[in-house]
Short mmCIF file of C-alpha atoms in Angstrom, two decimals:
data_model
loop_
_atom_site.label_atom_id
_atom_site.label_comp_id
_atom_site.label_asym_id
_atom_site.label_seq_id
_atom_site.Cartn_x
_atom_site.Cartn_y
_atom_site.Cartn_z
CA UNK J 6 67.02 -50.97 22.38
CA UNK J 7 67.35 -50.24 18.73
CA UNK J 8 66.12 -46.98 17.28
CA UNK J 9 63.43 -49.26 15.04
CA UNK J 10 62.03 -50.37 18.31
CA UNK J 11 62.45 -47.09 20.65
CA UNK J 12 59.58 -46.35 22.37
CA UNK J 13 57.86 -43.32 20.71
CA UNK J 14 55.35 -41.18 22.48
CA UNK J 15 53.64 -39.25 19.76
CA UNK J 16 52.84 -42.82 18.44
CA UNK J 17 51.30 -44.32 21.38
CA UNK J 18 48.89 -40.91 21.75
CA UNK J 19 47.56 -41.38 18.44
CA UNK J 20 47.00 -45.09 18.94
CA UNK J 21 44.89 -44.42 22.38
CA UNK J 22 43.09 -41.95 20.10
CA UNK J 23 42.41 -43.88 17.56
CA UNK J 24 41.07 -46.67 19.25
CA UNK J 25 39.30 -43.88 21.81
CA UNK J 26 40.90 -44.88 24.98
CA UNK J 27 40.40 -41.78 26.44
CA UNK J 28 41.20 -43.45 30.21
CA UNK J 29 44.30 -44.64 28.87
CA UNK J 30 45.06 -41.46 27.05
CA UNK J 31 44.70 -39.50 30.06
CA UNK J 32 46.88 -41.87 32.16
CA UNK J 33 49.60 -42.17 29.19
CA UNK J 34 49.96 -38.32 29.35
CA UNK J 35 49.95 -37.68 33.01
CA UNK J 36 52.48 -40.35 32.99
CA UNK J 37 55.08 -38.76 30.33
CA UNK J 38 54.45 -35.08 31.78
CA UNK J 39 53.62 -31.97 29.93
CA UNK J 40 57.07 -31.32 28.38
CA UNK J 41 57.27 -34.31 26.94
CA UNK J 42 53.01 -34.66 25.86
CA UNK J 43 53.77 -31.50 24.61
CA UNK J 44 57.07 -32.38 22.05
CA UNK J 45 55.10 -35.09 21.14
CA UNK J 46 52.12 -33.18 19.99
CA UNK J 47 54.72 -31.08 17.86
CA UNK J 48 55.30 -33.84 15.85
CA UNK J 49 51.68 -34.90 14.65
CA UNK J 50 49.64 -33.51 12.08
CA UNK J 51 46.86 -30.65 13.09
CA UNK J 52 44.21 -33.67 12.66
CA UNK J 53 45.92 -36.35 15.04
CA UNK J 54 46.06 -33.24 17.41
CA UNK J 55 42.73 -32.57 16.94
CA UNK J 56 41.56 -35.83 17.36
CA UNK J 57 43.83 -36.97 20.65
CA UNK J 58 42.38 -33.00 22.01
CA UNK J 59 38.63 -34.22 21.30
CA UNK J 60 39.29 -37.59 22.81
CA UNK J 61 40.77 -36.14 26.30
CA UNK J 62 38.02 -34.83 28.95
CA UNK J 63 37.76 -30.96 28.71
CA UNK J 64 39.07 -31.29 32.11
CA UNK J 65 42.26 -32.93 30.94
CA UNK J 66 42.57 -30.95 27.79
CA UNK J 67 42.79 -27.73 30.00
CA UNK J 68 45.16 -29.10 32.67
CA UNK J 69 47.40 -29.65 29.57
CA UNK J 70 46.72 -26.57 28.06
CA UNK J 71 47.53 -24.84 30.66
CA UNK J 72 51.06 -26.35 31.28
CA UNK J 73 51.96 -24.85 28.00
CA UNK J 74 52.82 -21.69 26.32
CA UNK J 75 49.61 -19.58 25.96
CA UNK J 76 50.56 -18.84 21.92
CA UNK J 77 51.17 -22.62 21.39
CA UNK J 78 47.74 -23.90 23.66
CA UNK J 79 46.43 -20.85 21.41
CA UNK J 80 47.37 -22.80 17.92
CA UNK J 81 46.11 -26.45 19.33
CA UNK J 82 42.88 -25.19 20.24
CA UNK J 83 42.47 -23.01 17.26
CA UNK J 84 42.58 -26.06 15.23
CA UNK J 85 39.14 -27.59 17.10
CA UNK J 86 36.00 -26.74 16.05
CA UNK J 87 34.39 -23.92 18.22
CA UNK J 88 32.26 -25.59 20.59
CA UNK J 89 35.12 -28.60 21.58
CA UNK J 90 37.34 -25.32 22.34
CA UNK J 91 34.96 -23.37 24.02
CA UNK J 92 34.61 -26.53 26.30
CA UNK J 93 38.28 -26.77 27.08
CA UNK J 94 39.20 -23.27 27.61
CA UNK J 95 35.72 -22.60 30.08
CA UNK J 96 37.94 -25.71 32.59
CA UNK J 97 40.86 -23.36 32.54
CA UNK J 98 41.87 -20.74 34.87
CA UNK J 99 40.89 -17.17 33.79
CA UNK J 100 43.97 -15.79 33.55
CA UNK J 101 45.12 -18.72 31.20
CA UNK J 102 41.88 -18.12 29.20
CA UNK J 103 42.78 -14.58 28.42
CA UNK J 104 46.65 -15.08 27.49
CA UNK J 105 45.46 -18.17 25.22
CA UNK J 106 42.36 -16.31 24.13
CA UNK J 107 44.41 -12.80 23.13
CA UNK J 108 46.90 -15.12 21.20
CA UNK J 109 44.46 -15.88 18.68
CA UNK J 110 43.09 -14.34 15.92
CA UNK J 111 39.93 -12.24 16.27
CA UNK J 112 37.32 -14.46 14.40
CA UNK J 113 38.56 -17.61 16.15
CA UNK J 114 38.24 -16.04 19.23
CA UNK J 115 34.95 -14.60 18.85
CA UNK J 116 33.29 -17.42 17.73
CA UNK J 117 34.89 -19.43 21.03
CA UNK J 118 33.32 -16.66 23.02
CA UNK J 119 30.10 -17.23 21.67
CA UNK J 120 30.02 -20.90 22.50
CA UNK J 121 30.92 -20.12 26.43
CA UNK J 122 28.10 -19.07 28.67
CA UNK J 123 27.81 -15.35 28.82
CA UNK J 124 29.14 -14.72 32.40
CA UNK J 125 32.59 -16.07 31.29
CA UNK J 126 32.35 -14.68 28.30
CA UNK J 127 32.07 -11.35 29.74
CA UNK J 128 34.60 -12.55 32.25
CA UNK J 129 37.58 -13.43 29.72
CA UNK J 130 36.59 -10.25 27.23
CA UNK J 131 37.22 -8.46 30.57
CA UNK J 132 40.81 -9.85 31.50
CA UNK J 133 41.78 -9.30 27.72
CA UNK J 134 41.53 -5.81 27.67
CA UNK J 135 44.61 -5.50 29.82
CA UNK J 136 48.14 -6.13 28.66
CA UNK J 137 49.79 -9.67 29.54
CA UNK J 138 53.10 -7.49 31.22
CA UNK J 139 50.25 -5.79 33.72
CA UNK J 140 49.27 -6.74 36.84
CA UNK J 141 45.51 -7.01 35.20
CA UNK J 142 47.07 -9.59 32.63
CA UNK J 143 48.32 -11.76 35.26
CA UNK J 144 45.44 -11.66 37.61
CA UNK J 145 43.28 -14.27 37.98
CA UNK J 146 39.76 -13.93 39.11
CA UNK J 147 39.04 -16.95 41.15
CA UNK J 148 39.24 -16.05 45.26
CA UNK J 149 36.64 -15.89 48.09
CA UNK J 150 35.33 -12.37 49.12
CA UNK J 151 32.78 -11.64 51.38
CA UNK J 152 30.65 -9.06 52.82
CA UNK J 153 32.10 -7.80 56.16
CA UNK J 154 28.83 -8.64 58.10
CA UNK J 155 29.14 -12.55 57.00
CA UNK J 156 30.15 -14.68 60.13
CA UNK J 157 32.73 -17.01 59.81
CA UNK J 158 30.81 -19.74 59.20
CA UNK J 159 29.66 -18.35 56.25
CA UNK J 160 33.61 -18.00 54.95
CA UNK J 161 34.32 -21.40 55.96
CA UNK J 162 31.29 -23.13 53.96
CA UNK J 163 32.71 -21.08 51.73
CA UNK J 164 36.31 -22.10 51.89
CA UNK J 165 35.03 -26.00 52.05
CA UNK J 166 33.07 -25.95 48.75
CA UNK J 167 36.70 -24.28 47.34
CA UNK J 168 38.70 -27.00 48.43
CA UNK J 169 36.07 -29.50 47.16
CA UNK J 170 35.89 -27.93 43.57
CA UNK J 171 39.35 -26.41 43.63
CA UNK J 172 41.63 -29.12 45.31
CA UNK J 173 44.72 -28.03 43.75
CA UNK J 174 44.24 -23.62 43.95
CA UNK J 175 45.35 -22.21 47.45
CA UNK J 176 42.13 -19.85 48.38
CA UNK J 177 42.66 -16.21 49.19
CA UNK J 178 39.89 -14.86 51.43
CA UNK J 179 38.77 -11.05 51.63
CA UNK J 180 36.39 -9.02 52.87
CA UNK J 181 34.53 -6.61 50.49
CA UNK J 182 31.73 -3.57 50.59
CA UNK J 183 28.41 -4.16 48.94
CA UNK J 184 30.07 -2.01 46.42
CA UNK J 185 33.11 -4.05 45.57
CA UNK J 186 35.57 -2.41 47.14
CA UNK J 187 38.51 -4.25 49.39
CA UNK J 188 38.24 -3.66 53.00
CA UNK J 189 41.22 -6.21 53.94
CA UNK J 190 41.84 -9.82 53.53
CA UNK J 191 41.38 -13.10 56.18
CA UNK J 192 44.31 -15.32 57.16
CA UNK J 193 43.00 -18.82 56.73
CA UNK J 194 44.46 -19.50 60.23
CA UNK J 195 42.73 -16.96 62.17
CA UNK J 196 39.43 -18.56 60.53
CA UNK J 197 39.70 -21.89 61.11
CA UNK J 198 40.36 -20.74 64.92
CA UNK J 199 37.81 -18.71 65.47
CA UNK J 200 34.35 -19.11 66.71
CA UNK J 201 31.82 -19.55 63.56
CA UNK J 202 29.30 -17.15 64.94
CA UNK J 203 31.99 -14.58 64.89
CA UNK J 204 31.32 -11.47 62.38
CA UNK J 205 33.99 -11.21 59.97
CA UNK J 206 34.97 -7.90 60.33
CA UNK J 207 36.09 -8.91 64.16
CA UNK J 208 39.09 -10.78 61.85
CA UNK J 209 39.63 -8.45 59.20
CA UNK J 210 43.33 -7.73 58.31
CA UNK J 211 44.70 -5.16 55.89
CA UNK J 212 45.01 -6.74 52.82
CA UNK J 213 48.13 -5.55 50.42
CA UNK J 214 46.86 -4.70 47.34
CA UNK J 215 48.64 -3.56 43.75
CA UNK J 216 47.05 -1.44 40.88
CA UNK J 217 45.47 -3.46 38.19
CA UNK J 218 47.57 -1.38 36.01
CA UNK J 219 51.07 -2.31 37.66
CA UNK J 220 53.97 -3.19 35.49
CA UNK J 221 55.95 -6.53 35.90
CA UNK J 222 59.26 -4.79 37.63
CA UNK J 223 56.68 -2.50 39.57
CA UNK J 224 55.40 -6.13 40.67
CA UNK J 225 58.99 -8.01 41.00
CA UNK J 226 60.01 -4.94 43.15
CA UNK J 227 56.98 -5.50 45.64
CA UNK J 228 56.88 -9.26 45.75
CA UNK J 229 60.71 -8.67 46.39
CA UNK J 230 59.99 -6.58 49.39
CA UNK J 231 57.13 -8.49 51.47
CA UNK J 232 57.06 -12.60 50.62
CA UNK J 233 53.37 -12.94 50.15
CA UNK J 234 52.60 -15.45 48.09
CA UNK J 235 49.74 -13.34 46.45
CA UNK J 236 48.06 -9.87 46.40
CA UNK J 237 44.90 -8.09 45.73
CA UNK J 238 44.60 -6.72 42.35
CA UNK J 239 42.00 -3.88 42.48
CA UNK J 240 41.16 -0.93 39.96
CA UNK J 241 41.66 3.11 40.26
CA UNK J 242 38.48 3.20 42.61
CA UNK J 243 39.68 0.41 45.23
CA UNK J 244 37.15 -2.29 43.40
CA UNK J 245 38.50 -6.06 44.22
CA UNK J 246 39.03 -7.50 40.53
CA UNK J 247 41.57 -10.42 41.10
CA UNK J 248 44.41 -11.70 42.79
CA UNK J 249 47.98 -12.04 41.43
CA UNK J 250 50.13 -14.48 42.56
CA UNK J 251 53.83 -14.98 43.06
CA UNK J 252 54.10 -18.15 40.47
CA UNK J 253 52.26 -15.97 38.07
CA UNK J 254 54.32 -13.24 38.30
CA UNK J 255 57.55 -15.57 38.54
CA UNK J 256 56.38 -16.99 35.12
CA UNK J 257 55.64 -13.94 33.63
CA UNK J 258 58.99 -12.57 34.11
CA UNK J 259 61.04 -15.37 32.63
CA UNK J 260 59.15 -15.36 29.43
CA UNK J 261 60.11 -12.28 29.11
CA UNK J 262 63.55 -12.20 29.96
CA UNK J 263 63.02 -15.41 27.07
CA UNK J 264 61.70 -12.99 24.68
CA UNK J 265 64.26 -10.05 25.14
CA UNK J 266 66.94 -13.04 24.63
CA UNK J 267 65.46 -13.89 21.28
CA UNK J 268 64.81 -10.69 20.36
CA UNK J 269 68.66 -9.75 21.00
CA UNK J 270 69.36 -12.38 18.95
CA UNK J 271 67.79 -11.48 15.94
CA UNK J 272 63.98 -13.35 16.59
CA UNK J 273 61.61 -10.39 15.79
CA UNK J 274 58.39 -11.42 17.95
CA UNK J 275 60.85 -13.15 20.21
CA UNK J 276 59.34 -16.46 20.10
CA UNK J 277 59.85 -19.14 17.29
CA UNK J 278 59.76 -22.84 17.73
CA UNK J 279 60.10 -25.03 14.57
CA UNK J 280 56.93 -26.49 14.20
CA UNK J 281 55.51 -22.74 13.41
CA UNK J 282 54.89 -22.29 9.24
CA UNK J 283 57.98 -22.15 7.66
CA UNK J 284 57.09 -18.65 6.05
CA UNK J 285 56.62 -17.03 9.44
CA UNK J 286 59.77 -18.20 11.06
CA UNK J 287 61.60 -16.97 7.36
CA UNK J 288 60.12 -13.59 7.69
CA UNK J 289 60.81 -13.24 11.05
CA UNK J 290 64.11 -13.86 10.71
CA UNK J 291 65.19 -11.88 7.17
CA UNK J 292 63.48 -8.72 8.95
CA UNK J 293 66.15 -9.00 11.08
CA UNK J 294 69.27 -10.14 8.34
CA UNK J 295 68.03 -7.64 5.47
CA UNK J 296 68.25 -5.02 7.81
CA UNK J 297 72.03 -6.08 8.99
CA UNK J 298 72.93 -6.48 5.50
CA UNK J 299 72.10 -2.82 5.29
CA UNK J 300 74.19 -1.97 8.27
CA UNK J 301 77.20 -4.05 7.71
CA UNK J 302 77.36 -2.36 4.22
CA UNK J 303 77.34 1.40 5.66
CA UNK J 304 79.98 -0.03 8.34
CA UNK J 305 82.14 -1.56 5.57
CA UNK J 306 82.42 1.81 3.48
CA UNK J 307 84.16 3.38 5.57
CA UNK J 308 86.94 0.94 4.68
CA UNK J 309 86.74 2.36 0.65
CA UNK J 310 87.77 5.43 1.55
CA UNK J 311 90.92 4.17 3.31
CA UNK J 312 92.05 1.71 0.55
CA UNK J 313 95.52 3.37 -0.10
CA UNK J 314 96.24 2.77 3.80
CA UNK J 315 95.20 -1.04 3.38
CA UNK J 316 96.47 -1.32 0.52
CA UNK J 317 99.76 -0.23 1.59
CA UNK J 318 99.59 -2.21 4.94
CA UNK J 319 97.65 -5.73 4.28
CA UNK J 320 98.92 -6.66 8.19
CA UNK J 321 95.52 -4.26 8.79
CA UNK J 322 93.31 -6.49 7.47
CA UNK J 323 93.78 -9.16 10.46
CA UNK J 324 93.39 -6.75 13.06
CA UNK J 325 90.18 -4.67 11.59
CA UNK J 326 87.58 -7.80 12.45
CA UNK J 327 89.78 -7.81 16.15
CA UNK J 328 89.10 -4.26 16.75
CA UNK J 329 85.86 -4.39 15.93
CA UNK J 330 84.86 -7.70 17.51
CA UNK J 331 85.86 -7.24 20.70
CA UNK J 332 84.67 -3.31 21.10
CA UNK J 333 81.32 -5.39 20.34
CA UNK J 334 82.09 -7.91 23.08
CA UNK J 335 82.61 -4.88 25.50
CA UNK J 336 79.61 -2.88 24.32
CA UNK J 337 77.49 -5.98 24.84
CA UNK J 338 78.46 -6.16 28.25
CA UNK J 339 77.56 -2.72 28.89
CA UNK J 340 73.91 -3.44 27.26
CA UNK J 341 73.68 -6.37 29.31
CA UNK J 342 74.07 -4.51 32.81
CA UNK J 343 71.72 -1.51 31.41
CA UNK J 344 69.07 -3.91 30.24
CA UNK J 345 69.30 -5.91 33.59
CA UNK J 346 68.99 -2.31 35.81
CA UNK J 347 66.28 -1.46 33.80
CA UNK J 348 64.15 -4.45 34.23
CA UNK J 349 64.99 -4.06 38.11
CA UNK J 350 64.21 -0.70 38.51
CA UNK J 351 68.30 0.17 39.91
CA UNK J 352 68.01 2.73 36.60
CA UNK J 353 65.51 5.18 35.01
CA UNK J 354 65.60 5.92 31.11
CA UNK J 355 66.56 9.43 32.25
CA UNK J 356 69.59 8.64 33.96
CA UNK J 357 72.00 8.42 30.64
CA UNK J 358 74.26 10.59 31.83
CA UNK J 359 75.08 8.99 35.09
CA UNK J 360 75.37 5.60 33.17
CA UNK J 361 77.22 7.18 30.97
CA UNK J 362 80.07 8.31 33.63
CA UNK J 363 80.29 4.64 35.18
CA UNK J 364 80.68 3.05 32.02
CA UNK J 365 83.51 5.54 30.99
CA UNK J 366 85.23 4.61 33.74
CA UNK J 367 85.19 1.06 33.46
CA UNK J 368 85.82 1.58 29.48
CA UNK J 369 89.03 3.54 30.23
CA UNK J 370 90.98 0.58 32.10
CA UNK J 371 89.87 -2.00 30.02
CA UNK J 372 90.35 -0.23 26.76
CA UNK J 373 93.76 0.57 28.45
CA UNK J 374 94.51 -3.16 29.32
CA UNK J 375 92.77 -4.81 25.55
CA UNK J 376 94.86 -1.94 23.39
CA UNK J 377 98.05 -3.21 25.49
CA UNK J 378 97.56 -6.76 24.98
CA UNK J 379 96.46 -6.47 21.00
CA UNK J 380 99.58 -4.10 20.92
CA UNK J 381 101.85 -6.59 22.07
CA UNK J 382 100.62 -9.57 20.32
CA UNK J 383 101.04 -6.77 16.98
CA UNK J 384 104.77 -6.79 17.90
CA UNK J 385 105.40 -10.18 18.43
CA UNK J 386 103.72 -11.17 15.08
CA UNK J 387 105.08 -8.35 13.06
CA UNK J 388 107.99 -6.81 14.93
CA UNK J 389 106.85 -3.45 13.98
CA UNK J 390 105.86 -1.23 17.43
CA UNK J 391 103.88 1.64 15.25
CA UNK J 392 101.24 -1.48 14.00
CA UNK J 393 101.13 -2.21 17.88
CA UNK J 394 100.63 1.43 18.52
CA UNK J 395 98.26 1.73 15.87
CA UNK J 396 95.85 -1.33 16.73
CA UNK J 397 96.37 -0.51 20.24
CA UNK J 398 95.30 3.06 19.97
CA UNK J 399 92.43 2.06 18.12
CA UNK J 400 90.86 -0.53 20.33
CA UNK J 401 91.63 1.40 23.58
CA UNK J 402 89.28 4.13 22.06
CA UNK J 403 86.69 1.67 20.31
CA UNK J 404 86.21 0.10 23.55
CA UNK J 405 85.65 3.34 25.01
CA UNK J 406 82.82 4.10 22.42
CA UNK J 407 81.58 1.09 22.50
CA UNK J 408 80.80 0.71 26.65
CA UNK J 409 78.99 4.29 26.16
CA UNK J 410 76.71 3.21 23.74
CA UNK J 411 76.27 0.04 25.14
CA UNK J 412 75.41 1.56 28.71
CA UNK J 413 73.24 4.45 27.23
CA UNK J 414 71.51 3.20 24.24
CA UNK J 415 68.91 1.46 25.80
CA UNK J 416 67.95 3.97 28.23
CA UNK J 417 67.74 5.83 25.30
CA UNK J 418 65.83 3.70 23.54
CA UNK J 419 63.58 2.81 26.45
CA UNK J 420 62.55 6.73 26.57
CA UNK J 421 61.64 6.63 22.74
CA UNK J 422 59.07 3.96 23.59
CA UNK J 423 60.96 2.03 21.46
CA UNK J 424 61.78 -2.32 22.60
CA UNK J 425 66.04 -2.35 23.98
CA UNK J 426 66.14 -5.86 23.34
CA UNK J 427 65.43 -5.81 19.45
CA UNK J 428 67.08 -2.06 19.07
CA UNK J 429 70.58 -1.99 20.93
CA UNK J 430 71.77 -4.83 19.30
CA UNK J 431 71.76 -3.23 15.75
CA UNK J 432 73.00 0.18 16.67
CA UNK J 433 75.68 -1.12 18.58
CA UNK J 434 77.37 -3.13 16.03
CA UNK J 435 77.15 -0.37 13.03
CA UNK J 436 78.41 1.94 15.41
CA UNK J 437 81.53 -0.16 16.78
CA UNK J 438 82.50 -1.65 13.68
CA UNK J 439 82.61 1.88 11.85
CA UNK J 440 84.88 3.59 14.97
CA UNK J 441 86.22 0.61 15.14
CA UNK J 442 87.23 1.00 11.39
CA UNK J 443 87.63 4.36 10.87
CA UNK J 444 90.50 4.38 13.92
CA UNK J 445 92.23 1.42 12.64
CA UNK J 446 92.93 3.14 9.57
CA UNK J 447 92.66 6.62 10.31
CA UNK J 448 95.56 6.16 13.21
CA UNK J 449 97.62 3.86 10.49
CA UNK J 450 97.54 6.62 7.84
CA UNK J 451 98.79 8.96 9.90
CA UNK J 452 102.02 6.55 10.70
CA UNK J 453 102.06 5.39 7.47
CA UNK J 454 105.59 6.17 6.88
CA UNK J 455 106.93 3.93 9.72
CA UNK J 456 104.38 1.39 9.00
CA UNK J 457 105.54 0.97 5.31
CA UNK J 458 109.93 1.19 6.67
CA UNK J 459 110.13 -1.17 8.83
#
């Protein structure tokens, strides 16, 4: 097949839209999945969007939506006029109306609001509040609860008219005061076996139950230790708000080990795809590059003030980026671990000085092994042991600098309040490359007079 005639998929959505096929539409994007439904929808204009969105049942538009990332379901439906959102984002799950909802701006998301019934309204104003790395940003507010004097008949009417309006959601059944508050939970077995004129609170179970205010390694760390494939989310006075479940959770996590990835790398926001406006993903970016330029000309003085030394030995010159490159190599490492224990739990942001000890260690025998290798390859090229010595020496003790800061820095940074994954990356470099720099040359001046013999 020839690329004139290759099948296109953004093509064939606008044509069912066009010609308002919305059966065919629907059928066309179940068929090609989300991933793909959703590269093709990056390549059309905000109006064929609009238009294949307003064709597509509200039904279909969420199921879509909510395959998505929140911030990019939060630019398609921006684009549609209030009431065609508001009827799309009532048919999705609450905790997918929040996320998309707090990814907005204010005014759009207001005037969505007011075009949704007041109940979920209230409902997703409620879930936004709380942060999307919480336990209350994950939850989701759909589950069964009843009053521990309902019989079990009661639950399983209950548990039918789910499964009729909620085919493709597991329930999670629990048993609450006329306050609100979680008494313990049902296993769906147990109810199905027992006799339907049986109380509930002859079944009752503890229920395991998180703070609403739990963070995601807080979460990861309990999931980790009792496979439940949800919880209870409930607030400081025991009041049943939610549930959070494990794909939730499992989701959550991996965007944000996404985001700390980008972020490392120089994304500030960490997210950018390249159908966002060209000016955001340009600032985004020189935020990061103006800032290195700065850093990468306080690293490189340090080289004016040894120019007699460099002058005097050029052979330098090749081994300064060397040093310097891989004492950043080996500090990355060491950020890499930290950042992983950290998002664990293994470490605390007070525990610097015990990180600091283990990296030491390991910094010592591989400086020791790097400064021997460089040294060698320093003799072989030039035939001169003192530039071995020299280049050795310096990236035996680089490497040491550079594992410390790379193991402490963002512990340190994580007790400042301040993000590791946009921080460490930055520091660590200035700081490598001007040891790195300073011992190159420092150590060569002061052999200077064998360097410039022999």
């Amino acid at each position: 097949m020839t690329d004139s005639t290759r099948f296109e998929p953004w093509i064939q959505l606008k044509y069912y839209a066009e010609a308002g096929e919305q059966q065919e539409l629907e059928a066309f994007l179940e068929a090609i999945g989300p991933s793909e439904a959703f590269r093709a929808l990056l390549r059309l204009s905000p109006d064929e969007r609009e238009l294949i969105l307003t064709t597509l049942s509200p039904t279909e538009a969420a199921d879509f939506m909510e395959e998505i990332p929140p911030e990019h379901a939060a630019d398609f439906i921006e684009q549609l006029p209030a009431s065609n959102a508001a009827s799309i984002i009532s048919e999705m799950e609450s905790a997918e109306q929040a996320d998309v909802l707090a990814d907005m701006e204010n005014q759009e998301a207001e005037a969505i609001l007011a075009e949704m019934t007041p109940e979920s309204a209230a409902e997703a104003r409620e879930l936004i509040r709380y942060s999307d790395d919480l336990a209350g940003g994950l939850m989701v507010t759909e589950y069964l609860a009843f009053p521990e004097t309902a019989l079990v008949s009661d639950a399983l009417s209950g548990l039918s008219e789910w499964v009729e309006n909620r085919p493709e959601q597991d329930a999670h059944v629990y048993v609450v005061s006329p306050a609100g508050t979680l008494i313990g939970g049902i296993d769906l077995q147990s109810l199905v076996l027992s006799r339907r004129s049986l109380p509930l609170s002859k079944i009752i179970k503890p229920a395991r139950f998180v703070s609403v205010n739990f963070g995601l390694d807080e979460l990861d760390s309990m999931f980790e230790c009792h496979q439940l494939p949800a919880v209870a989310v409930v607030d400081d006075h025991q009041k049943l708000l939610g549930i959070l479940r494990r794909e939730d959770l499992t989701r959550a996590l991996q965007e944000r080990a996404d985001a700390d990835h980008l972020k490392s790398q120089g994304i500030v926001g960490g997210d950018e795809i390249r159908s966002m406006p060209l000016l955001t993903r340009t600032r985004r970016r020189l935020s990061w590059l103006s800032l290195n330029i700065v850093l990468n000309i306080i690293a490189a003085s340090v080289i004016a003030l040894y120019e007699e030394t460099l002058s005097a030995v050029i052979a330098l010159a090749v081994f300064l980026p060397i040093v310097s490159d891989m004492s950043g190599c080996s500090g990355n490492q060491a950020v890499a671990v930290s950042m992983r224990e950290l998002s664990l739990g293994i470490v605390k942001p007070y525990e610097a000085a015990r990180v600091w000890l283990q990296e030491v260690k390991v910094g010592l025998i591989n400086g020791l092994v790097l400064g021997c290798l460089i040294a060698i390859a320093a003799l072989i090229w030039k035939g001169n042991p003192y530039l071995g010595i020299v280049v050795g020496i310096a990236l035996m003790c680089n490497t040491l600098v550079a594992v410390s800061l790379g193991g402490t820095i963002p512990l340190l940074l994580k007790r400042l309040k301040v993000d590791p994954a946009v921080a460490s990356g930055p520091i660590l470099t200035t700081v490598t490359d001007m040891c790195g720099f300073f011992l190159v040359l420092s150590v060569a001046t002061i052999f200077l007079p064998q360097l410039t013999t022999m």
